[in-house]
PDB file of C-alpha atoms in Angstrom:
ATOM      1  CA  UNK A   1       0.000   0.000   0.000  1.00  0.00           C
ATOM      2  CA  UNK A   2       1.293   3.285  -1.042  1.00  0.00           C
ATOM      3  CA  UNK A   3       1.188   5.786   2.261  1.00  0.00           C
ATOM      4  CA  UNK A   4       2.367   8.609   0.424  1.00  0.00           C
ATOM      5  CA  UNK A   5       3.854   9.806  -2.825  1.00  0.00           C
ATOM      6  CA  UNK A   6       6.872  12.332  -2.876  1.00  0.00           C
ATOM      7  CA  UNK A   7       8.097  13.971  -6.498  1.00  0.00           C
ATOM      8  CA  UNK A   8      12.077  14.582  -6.600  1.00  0.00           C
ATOM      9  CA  UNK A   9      14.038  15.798  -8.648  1.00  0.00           C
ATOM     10  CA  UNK A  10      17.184  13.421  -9.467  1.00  0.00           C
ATOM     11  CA  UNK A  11      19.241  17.210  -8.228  1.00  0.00           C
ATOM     12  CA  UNK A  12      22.988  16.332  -7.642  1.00  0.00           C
ATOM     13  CA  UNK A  13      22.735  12.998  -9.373  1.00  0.00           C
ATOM     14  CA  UNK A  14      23.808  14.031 -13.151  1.00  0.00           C
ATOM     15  CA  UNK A  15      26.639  12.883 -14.859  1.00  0.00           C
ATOM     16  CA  UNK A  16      27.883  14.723 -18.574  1.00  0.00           C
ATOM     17  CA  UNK A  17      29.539  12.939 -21.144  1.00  0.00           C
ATOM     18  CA  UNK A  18      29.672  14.937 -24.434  1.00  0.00           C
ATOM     19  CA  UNK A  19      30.190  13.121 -28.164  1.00  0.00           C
ATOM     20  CA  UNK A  20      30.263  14.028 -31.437  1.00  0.00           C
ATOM     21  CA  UNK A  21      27.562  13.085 -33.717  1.00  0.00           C
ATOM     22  CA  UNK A  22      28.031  14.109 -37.492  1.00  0.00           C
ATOM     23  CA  UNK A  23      30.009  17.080 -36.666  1.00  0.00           C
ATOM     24  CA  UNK A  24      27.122  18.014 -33.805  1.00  0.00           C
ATOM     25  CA  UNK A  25      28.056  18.149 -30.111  1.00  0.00           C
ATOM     26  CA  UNK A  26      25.754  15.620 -28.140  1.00  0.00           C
ATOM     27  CA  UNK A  27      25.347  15.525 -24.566  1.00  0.00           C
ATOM     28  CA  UNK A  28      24.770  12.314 -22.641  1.00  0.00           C
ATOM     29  CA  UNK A  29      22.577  12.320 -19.384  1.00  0.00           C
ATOM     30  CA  UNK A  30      23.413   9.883 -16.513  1.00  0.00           C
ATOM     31  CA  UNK A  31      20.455  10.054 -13.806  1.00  0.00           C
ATOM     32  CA  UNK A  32      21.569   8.122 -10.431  1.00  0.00           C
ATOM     33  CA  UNK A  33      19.608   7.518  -7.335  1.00  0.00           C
ATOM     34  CA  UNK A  34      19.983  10.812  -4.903  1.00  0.00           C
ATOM     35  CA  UNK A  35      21.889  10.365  -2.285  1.00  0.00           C
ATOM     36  CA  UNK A  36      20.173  12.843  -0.423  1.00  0.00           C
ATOM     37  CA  UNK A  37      16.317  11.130  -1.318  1.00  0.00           C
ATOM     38  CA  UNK A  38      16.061   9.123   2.033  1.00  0.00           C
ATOM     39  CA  UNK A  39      17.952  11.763   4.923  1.00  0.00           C
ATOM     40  CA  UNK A  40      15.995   9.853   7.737  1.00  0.00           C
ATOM     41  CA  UNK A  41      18.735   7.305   7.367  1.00  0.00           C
ATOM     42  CA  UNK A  42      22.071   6.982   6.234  1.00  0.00           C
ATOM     43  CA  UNK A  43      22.088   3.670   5.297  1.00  0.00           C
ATOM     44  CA  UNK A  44      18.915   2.489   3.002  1.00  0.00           C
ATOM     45  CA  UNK A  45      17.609   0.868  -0.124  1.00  0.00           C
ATOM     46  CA  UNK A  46      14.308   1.165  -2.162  1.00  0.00           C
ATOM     47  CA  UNK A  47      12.443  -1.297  -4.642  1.00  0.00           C
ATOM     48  CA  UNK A  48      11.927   0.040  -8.144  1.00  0.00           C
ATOM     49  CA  UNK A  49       8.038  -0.336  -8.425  1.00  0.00           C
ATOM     50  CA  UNK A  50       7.284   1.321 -12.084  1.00  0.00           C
ATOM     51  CA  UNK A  51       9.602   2.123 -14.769  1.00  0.00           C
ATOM     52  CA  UNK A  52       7.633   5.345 -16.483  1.00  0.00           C
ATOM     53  CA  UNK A  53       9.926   5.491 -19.535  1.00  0.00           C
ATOM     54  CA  UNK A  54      11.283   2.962 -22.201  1.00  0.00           C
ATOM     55  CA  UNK A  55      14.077   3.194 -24.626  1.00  0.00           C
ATOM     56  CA  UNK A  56      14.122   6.050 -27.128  1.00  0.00           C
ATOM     57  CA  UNK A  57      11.267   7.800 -25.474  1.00  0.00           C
ATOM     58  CA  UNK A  58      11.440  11.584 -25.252  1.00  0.00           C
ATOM     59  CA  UNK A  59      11.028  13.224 -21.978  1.00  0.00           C
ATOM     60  CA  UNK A  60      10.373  16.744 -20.870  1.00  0.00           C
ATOM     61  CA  UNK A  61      11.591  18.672 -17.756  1.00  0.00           C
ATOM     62  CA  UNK A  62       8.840  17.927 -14.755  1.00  0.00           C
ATOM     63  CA  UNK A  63       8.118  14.150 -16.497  1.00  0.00           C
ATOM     64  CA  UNK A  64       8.524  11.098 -14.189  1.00  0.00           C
ATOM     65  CA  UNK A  65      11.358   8.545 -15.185  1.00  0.00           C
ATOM     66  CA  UNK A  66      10.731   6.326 -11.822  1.00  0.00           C
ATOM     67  CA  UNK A  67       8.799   5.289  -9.089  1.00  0.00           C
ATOM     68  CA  UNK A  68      10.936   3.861  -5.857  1.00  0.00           C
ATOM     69  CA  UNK A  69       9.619   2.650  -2.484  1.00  0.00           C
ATOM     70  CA  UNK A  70      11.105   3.107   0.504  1.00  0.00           C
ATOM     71  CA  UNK A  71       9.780   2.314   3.730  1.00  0.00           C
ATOM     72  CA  UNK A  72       6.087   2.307   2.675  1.00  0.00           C
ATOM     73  CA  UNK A  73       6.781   6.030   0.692  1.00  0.00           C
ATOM     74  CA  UNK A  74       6.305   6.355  -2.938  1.00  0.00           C
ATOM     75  CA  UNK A  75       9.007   8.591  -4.404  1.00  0.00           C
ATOM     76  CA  UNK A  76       8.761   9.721  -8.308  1.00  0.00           C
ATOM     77  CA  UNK A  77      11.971  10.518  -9.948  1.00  0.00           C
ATOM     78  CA  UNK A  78      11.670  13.039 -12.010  1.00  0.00           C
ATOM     79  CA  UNK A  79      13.854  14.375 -15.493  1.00  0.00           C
ATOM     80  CA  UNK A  80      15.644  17.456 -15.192  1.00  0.00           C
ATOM     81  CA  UNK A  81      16.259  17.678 -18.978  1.00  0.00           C
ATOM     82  CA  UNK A  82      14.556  17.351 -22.287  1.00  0.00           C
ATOM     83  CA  UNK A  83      15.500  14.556 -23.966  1.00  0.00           C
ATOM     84  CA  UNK A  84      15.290  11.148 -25.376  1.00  0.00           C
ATOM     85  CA  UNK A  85      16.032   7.961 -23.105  1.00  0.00           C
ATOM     86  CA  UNK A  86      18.731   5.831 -24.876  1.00  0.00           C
ATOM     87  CA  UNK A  87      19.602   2.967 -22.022  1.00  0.00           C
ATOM     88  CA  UNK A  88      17.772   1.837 -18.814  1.00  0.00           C
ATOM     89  CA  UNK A  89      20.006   0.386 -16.580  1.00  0.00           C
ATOM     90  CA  UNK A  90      17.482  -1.180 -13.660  1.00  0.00           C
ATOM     91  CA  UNK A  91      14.141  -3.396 -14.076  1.00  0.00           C
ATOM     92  CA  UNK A  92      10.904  -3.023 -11.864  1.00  0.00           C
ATOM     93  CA  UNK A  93      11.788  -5.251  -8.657  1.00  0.00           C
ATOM     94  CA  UNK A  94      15.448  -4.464  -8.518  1.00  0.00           C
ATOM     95  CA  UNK A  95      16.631  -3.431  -4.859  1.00  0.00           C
ATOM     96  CA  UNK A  96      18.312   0.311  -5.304  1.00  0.00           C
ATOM     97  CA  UNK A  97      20.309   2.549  -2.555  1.00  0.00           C
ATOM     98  CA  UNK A  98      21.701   6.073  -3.015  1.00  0.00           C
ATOM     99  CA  UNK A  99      23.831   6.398  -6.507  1.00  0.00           C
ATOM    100  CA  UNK A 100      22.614   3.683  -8.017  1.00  0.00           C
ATOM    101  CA  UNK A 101      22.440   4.269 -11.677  1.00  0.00           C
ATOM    102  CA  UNK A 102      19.165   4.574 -13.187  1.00  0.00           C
ATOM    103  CA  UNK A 103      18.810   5.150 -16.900  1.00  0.00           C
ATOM    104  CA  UNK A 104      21.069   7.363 -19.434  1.00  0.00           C
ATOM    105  CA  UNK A 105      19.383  10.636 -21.491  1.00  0.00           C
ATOM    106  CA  UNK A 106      20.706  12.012 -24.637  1.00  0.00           C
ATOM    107  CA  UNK A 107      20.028  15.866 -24.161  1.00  0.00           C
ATOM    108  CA  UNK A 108      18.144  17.402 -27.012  1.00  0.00           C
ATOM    109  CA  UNK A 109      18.849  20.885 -27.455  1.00  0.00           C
TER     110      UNK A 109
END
């Protein structure tokens, strides 16, 4: 049962790598599990529950990438970028703690 349902933003998570695609610049997104989403404890891990994106989808600032529970709390990860998703790195099930890598976006500009 879901007691509550908390939006974050993945802020302090990000990782750049930039490549070069036909003579374009392209920058490459990786979105990691906050370390600061859980500060109750220092020590925790979550269950992915829903995986809100697939492969090649575009996303929008504000849109939800993925749903985590921890201790009975729903928290929705949310994309700081426009973009399209090009991996996924985690499944819904897997067992998640803080910098856990998530998924990888290709920044559209």
């Amino acid at each position: 049962m879901r007691l509550s349902s908390i939006k974050f933003f993945c802020v302090n998570t990000i990782n750049f790598l930039r490549y070069r695609r036909g003579g374009v610049f392209m920058d490459l997104v990786a979105v990691y599990v906050p370390k600061e989403l859980w500060p109750r404890r220092g020590v925790w891990s979550g269950k992915i529950i829903d995986i809100k994106v697939g492969v090649g989808d575009k996303v929008s600032v504000g849109d939800p990438l993925v749903e985590i529970e921890i201790e009975k709390a729903v928290i929705v990860l949310e994309s700081e970028y426009n973009g399209v998703v090009k991996e996924i790195y985690v499944k819904k099930g897997d067992i998640v703690g803080p910098g856990h890598k998530l998924l990888l976006i290709e920044v559209l500009k």
